[in-house]
mmCIF file of C-alpha atoms in Angstrom:
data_model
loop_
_atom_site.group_PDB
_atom_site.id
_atom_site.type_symbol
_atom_site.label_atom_id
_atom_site.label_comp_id
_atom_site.label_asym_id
_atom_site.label_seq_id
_atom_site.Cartn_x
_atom_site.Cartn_y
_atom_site.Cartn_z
ATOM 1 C CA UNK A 1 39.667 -30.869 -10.282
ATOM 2 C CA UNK A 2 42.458 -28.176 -10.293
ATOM 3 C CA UNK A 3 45.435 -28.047 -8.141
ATOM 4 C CA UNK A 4 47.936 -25.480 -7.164
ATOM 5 C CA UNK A 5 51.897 -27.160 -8.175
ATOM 6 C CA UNK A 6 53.848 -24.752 -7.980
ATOM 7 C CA UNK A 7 54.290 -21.252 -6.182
ATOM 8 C CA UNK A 8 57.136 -18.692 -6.192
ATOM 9 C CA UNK A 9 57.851 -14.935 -5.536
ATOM 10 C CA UNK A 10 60.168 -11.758 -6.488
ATOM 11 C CA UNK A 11 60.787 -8.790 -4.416
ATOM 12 C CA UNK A 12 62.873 -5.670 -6.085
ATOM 13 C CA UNK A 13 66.483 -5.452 -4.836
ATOM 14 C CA UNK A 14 66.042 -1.805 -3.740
ATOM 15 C CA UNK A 15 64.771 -1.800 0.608
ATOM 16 C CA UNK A 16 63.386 1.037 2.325
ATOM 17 C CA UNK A 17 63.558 0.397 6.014
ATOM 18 C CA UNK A 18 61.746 2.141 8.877
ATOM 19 C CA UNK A 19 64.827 4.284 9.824
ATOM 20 C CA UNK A 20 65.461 5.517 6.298
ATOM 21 C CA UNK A 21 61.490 6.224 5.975
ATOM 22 C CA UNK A 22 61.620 8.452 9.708
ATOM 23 C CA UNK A 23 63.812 10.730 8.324
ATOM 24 C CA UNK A 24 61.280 12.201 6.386
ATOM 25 C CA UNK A 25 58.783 12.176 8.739
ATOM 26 C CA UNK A 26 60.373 13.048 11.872
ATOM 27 C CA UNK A 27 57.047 13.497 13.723
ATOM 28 C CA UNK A 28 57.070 9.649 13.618
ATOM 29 C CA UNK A 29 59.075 7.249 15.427
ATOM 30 C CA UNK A 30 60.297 3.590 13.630
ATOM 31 C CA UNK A 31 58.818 1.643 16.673
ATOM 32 C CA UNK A 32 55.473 3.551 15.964
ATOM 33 C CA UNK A 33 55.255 2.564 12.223
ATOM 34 C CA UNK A 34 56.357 -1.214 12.959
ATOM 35 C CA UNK A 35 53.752 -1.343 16.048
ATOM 36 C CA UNK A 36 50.630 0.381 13.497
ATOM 37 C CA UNK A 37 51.147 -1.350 10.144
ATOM 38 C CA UNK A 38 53.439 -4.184 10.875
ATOM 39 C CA UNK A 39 55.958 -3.594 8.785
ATOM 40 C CA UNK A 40 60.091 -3.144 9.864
ATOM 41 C CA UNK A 41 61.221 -2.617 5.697
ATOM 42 C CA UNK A 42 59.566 -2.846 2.143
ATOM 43 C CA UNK A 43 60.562 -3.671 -1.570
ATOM 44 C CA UNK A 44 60.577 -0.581 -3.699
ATOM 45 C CA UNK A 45 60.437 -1.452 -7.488
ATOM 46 C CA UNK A 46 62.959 0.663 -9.483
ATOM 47 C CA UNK A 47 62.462 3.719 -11.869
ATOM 48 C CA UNK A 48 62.816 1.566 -14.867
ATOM 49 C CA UNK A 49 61.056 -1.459 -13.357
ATOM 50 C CA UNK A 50 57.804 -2.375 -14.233
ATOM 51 C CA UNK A 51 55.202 -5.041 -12.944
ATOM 52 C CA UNK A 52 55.544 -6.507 -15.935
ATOM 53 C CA UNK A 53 59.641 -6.718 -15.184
ATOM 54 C CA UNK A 54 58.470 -8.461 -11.355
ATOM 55 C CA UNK A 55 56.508 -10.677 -13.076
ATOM 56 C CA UNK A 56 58.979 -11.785 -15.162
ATOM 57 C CA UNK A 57 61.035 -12.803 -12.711
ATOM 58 C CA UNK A 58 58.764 -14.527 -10.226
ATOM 59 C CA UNK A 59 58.096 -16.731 -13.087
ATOM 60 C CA UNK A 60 61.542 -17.680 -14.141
ATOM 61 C CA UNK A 61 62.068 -18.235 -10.278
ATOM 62 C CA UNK A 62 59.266 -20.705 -10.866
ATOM 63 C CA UNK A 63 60.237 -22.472 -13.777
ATOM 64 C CA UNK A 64 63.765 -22.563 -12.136
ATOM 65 C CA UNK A 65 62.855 -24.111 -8.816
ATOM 66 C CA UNK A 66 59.835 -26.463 -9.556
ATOM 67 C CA UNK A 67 61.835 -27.761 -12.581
ATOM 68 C CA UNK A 68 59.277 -26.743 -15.227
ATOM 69 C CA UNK A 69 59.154 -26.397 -18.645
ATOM 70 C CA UNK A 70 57.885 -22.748 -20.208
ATOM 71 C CA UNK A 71 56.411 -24.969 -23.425
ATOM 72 C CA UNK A 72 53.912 -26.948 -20.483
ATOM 73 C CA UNK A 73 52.503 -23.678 -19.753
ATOM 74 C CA UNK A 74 48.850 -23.607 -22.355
ATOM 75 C CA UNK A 75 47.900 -19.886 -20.310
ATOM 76 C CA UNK A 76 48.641 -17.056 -18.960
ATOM 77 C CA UNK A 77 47.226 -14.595 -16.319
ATOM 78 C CA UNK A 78 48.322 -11.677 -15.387
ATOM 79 C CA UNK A 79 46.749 -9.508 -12.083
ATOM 80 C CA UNK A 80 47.992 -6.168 -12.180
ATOM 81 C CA UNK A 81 47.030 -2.608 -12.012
ATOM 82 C CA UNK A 82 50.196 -1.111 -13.223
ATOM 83 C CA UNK A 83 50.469 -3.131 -16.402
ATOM 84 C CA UNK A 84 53.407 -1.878 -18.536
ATOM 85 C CA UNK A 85 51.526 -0.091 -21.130
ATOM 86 C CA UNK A 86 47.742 0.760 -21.888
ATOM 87 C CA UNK A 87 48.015 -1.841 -24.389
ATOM 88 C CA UNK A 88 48.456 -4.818 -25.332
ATOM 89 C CA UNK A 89 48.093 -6.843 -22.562
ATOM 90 C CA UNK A 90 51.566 -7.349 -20.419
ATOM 91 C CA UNK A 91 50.739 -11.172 -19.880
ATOM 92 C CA UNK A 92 51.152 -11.290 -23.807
ATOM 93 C CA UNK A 93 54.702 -9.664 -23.686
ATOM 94 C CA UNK A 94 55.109 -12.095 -21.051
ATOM 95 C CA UNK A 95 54.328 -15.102 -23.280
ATOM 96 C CA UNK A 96 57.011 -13.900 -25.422
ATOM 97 C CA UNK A 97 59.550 -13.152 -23.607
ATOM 98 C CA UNK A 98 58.908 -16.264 -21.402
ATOM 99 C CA UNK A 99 58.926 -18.747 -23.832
ATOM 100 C CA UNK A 100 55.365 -20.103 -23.725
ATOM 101 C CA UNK A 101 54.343 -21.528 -26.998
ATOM 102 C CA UNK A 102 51.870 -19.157 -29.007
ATOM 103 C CA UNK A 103 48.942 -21.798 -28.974
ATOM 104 C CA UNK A 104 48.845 -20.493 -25.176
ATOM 105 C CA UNK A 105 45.852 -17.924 -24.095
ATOM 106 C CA UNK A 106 46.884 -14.931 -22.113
ATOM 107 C CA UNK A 107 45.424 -11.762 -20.626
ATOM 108 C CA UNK A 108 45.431 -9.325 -18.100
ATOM 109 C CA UNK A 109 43.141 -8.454 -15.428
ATOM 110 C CA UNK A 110 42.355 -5.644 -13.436
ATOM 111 C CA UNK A 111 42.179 -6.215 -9.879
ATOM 112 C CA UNK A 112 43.933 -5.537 -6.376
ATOM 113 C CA UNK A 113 44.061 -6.973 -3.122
ATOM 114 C CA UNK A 114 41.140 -9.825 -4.183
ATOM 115 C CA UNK A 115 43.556 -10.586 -7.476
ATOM 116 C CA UNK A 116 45.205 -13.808 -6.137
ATOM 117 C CA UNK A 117 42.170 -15.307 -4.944
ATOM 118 C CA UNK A 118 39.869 -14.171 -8.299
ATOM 119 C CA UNK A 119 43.391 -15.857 -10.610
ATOM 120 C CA UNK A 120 42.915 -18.684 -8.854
ATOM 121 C CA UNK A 121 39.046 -18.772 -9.647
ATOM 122 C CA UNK A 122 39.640 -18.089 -13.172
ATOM 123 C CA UNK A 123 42.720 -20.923 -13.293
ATOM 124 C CA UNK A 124 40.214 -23.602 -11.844
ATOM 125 C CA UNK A 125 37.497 -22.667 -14.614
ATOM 126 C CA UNK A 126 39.852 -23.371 -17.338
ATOM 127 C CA UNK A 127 40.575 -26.464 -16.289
ATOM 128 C CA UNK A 128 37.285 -27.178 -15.383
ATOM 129 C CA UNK A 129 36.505 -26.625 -19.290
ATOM 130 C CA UNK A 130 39.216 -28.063 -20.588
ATOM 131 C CA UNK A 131 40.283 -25.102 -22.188
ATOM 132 C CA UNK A 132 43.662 -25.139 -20.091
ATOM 133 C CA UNK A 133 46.366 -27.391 -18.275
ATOM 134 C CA UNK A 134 48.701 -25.888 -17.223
ATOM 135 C CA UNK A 135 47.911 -22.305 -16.090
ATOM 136 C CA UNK A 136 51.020 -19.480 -14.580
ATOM 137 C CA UNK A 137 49.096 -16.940 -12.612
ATOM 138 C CA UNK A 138 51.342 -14.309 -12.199
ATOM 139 C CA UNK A 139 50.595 -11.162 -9.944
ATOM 140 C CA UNK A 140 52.875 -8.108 -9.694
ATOM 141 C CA UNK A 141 52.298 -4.392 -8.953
ATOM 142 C CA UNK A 142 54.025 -1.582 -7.746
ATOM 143 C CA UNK A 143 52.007 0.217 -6.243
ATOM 144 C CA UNK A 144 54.729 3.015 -4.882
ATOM 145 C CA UNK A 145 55.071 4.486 -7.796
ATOM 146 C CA UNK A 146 51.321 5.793 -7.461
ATOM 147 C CA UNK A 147 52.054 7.034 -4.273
ATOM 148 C CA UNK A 148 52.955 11.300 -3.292
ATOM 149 C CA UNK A 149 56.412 11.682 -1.330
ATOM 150 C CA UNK A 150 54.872 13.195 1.658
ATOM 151 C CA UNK A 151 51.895 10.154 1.899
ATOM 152 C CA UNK A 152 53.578 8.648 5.410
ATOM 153 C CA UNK A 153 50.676 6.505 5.779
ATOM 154 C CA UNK A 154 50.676 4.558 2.553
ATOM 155 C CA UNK A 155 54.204 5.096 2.374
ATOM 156 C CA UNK A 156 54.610 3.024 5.281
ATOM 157 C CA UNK A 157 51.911 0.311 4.228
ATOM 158 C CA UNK A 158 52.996 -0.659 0.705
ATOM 159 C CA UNK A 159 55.984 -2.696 -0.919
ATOM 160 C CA UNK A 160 56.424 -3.746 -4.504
ATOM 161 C CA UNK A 161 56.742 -7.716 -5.792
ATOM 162 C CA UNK A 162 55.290 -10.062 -7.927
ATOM 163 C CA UNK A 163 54.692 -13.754 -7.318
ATOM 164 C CA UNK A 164 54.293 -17.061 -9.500
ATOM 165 C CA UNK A 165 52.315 -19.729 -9.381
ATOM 166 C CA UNK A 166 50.998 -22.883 -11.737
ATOM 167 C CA UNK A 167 47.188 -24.241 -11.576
ATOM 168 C CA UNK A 168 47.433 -27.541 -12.969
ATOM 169 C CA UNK A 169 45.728 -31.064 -13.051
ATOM 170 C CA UNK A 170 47.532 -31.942 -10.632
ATOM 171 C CA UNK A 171 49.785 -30.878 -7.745
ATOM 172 C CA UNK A 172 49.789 -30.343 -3.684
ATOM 173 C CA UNK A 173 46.763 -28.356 -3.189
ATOM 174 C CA UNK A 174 43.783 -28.524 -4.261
ATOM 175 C CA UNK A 175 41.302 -26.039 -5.248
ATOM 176 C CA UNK A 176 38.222 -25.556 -3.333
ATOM 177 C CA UNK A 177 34.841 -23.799 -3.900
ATOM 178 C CA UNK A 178 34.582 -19.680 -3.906
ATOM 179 C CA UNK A 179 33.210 -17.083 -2.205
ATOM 180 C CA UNK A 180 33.457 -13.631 -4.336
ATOM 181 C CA UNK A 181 31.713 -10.270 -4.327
ATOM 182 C CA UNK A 182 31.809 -6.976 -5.288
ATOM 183 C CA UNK A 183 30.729 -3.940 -4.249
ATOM 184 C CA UNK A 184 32.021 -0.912 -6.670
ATOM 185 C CA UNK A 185 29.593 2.046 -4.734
ATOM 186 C CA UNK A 186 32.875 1.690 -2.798
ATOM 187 C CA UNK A 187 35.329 2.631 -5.392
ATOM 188 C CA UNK A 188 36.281 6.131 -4.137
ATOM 189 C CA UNK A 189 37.761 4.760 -1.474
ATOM 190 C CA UNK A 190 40.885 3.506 -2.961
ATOM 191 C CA UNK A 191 41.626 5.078 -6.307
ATOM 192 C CA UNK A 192 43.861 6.563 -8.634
ATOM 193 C CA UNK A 193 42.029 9.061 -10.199
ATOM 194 C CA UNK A 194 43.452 10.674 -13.213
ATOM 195 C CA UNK A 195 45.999 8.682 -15.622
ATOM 196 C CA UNK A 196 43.395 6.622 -17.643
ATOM 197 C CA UNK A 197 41.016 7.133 -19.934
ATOM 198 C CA UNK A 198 38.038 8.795 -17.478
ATOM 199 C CA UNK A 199 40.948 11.864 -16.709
ATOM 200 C CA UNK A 200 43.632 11.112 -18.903
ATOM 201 C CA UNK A 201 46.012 14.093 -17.417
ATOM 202 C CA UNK A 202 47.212 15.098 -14.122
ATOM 203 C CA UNK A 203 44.558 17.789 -12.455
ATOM 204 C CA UNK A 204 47.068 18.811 -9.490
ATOM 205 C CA UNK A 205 43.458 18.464 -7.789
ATOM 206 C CA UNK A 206 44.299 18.223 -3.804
ATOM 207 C CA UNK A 207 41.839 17.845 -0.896
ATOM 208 C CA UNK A 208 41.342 17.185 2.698
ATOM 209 C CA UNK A 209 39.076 14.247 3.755
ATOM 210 C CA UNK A 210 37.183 13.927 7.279
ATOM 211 C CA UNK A 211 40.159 11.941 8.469
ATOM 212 C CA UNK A 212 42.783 14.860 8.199
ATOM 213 C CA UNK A 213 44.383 13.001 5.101
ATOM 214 C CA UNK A 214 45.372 15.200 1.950
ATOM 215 C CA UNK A 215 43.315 13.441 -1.252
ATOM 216 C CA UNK A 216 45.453 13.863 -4.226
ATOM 217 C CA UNK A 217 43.934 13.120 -7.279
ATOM 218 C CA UNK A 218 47.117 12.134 -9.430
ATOM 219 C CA UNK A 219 48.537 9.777 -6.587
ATOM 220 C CA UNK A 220 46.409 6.683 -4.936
ATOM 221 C CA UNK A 221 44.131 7.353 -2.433
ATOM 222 C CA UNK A 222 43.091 5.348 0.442
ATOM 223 C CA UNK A 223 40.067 6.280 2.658
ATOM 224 C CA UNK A 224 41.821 4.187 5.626
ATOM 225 C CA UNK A 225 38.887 3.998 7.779
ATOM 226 C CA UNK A 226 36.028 3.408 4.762
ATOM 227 C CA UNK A 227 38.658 -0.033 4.013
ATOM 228 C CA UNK A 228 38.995 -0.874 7.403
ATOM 229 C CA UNK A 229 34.661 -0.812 7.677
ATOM 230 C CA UNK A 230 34.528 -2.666 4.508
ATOM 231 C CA UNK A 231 36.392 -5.319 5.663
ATOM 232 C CA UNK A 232 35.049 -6.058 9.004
ATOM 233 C CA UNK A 233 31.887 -5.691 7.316
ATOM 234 C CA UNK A 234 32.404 -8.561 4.595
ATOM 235 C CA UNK A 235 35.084 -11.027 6.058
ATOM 236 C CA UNK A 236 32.460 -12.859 8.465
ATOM 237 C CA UNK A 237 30.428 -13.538 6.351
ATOM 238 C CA UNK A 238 32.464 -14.150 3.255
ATOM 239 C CA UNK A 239 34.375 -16.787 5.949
ATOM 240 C CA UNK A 240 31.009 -18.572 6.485
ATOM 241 C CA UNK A 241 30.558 -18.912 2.829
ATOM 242 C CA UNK A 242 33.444 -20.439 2.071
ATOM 243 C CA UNK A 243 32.627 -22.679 5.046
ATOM 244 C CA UNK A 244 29.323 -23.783 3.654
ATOM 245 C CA UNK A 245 30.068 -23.654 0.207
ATOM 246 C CA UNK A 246 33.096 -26.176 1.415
ATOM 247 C CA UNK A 247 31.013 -28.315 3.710
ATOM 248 C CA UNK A 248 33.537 -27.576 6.569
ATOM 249 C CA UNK A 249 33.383 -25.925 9.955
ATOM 250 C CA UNK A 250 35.738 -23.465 10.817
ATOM 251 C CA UNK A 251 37.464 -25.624 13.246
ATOM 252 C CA UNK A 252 38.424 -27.684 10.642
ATOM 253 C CA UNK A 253 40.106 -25.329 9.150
ATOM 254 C CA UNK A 254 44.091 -25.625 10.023
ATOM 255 C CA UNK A 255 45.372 -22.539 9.067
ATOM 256 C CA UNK A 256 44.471 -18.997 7.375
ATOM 257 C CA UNK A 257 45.995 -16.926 5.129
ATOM 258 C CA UNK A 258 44.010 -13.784 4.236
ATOM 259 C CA UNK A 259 45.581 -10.904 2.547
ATOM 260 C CA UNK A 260 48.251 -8.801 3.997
ATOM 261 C CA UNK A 261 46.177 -5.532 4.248
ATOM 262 C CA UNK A 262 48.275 -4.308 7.483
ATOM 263 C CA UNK A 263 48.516 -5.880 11.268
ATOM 264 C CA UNK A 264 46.375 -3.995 12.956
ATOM 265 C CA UNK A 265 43.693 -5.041 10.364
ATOM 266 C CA UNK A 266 44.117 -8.354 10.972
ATOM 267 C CA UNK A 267 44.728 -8.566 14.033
ATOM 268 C CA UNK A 268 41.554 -6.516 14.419
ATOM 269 C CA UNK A 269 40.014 -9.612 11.622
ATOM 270 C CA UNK A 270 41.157 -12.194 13.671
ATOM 271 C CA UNK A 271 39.576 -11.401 16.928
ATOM 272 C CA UNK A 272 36.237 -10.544 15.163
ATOM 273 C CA UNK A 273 35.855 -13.742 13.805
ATOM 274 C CA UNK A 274 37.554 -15.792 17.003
ATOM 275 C CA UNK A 275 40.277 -17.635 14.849
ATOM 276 C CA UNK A 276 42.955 -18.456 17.211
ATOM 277 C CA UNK A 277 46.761 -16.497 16.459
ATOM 278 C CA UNK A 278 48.506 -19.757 16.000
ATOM 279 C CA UNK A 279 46.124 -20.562 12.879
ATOM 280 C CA UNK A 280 46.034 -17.186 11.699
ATOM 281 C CA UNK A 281 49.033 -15.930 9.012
ATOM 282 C CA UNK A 282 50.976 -12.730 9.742
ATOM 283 C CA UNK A 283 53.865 -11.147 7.955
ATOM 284 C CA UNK A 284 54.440 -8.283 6.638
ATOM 285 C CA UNK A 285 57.714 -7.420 8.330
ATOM 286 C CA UNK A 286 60.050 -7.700 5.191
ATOM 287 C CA UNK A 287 57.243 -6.990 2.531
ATOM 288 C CA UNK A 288 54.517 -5.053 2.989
ATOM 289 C CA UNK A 289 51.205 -4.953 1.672
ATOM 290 C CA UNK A 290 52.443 -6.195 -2.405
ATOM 291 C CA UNK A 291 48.751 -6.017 -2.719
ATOM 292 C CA UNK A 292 47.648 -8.974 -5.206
ATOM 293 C CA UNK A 293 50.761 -10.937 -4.292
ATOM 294 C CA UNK A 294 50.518 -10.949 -0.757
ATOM 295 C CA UNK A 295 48.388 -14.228 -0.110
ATOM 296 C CA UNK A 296 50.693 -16.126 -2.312
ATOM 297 C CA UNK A 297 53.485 -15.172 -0.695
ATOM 298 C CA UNK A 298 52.062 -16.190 2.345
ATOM 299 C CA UNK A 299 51.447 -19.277 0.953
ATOM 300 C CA UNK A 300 55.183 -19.980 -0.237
ATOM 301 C CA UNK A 301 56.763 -18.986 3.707
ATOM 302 C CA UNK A 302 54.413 -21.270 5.370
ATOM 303 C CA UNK A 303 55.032 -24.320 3.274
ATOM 304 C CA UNK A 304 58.759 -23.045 3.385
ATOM 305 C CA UNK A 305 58.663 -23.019 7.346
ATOM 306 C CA UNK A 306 56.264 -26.030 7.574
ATOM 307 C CA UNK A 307 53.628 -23.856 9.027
ATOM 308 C CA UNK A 308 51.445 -25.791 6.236
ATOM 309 C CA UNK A 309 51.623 -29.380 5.420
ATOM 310 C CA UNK A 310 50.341 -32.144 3.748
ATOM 311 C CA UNK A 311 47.135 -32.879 4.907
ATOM 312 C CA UNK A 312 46.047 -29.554 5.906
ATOM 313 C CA UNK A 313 43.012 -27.420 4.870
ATOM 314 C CA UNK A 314 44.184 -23.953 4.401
ATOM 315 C CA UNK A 315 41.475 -20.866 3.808
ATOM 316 C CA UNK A 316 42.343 -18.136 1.659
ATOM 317 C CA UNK A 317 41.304 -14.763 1.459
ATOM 318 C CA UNK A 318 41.368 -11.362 -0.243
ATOM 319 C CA UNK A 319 39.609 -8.286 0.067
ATOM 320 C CA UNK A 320 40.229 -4.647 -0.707
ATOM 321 C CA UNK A 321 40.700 -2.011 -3.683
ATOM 322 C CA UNK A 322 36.928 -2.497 -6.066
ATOM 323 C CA UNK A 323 35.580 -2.695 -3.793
ATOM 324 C CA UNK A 324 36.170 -6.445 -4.115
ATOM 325 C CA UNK A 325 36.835 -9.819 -1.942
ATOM 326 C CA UNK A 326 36.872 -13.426 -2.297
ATOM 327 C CA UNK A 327 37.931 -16.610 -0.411
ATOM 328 C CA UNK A 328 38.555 -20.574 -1.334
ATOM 329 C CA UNK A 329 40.085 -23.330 0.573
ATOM 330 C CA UNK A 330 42.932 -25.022 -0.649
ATOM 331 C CA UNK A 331 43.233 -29.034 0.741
ATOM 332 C CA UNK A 332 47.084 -29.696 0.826
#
């Protein structure tokens, strides 16, 4: 069995509120922007900080507040998609600079708004095969560097962080049985295009999609309404297959905490799949969508608030950028 012990989280000092973001767009209004994407202020990550930088952090906030040692740690994962250089692999700078003896694994992985929840999967298979004990998943990204000065929408959405959290042998949750998929016929719906090895330099490239949106090829692109399909399409059922792969029913269930896409999404989620607001996490307020770092920062304010407790069965679930999703349940 594997157990979440430990879970912590960094936000960059540096705020950009509503009223500061209106001034650029005056044809917007702050109560607009809070009432659409649920968000009053965001965490923007500084020129010369990285997600490797966030990450960093979140983990010595860890170590710090659960009292643990950097030598316990035997791996370490990484989910980013704005890893510090194209190689080597930030988690290994990490191990470094961290502390963690060099008999520890480490790598990075690829992923978005799924990241947390395929970590997690990864953490539980290493301990599964006794290749690991004590595992730091660490997710970070900051994602507003990839975005265009005059992209409102996303602008709005998105916040940097990173969070922290140990998979271990033991500790107050443990791990359930996953639900993941993928779907990459999808991937032109959210993409940076150029900057890697496919286009390795800026095009200038520009277009206008069916939605009205400019499409920049050098800055991240969201098909809003393609993501929105997408995840109506896949959270039923992915839900149910937790549920069965679980042996649960969803009234069982005492909470969930799904991904912080935006409010109206879930909100929109929520109804769809009749899960009552009480049991159903949202917060984005202070944060916005930090992408791969958003469930586990969900996780951290409900324990902190008591929303969860001991005794509970919590579902979690990601979905987004891949096109990629997957769920678990976590028994506290």
């Amino acid at each position: 069995m594997a157990f979440i012990k430990a879970i912590s989280y960094y936000l960059p000092e540096h705020v950009l509120t509503n009223e500061e973001l209106v001034k650029e767009f005056p044809e917007w209004s702050v109560e607009k922007v809070a009432a659409k994407v649920g968000v009053n202020s965001r965490h923007l990550s500084s020129n010369s900080e990285t997600a490797g930088d966030l990450a960093e952090k979140a983990a010595r906030k860890l170590f710090e507040e659960y009292s643990i040692d950097p030598k316990s740690i035997d791996f370490v994962l990484l989910c980013t998609q704005s890893s510090d250089y194209a190689l080597p692999s930030t988690a290994c700078i990490l191990q470094h600079k961290l502390g963690i003896p060099k008999t520890a694994g480490a790598f990075d992985y690829n992923l978005g708004c799924s990241g947390c929840i395929y970590g997690i999967a990864i953490a539980k298979g290493l301990v599964a095969a006794n290749i690991a004990k004590n595992i730091l998943l660490l997710t970070a990204e900051t994602y507003t560097k990839y975005l265009h000065p005059q992209d409102k929408s996303n602008r709005s959405i998105f916040g940097d962080g990173a969070a922290a959290c140990l998979i271990s042998t033991e500790g107050f949750a443990e791990i359930g049985e996953f639900d993941l998929g993928t779907d990459g016929g999808g991937a032109e719906s959210l993409i940076l295009k150029t900057g890697a090895a496919r286009e390795p330099k800026p095009n200038g490239k520009e277009s206008v999609d069916e939605e009205g949106h400019v499409r920049r090829d050098d800055y991240l692109y969201m098909n809003g309404s393609d993501v929105f399909n997408f995840t109506l399409d896949i959270v039923p059922p992915m839900m149910q297959n937790v549920l069965y792969r679980n042996k649960l029913d969803q009234d069982v269930v005492d909470y969930f905490v799904f991904h912080q896409a935006n409010k109206f999404m879930l909100s929109t989620i929520r109804k769809v799949c009749g899960l009552p607001k009480d049991k159903f996490y949202i917060n984005l307020e202070n944060t916005g969508n930090t992408v791969s770092s958003t469930i586990l920062i969900g996780l951290k304010n409900s324990l902190n608030d008591g929303t969860i407790k001991t005794g509970m069965k919590v579902m979690i679930a990601g979905f987004g950028v891949g096109l990629s999703w997957g769920g678990t349940i976590l028994r506290f």
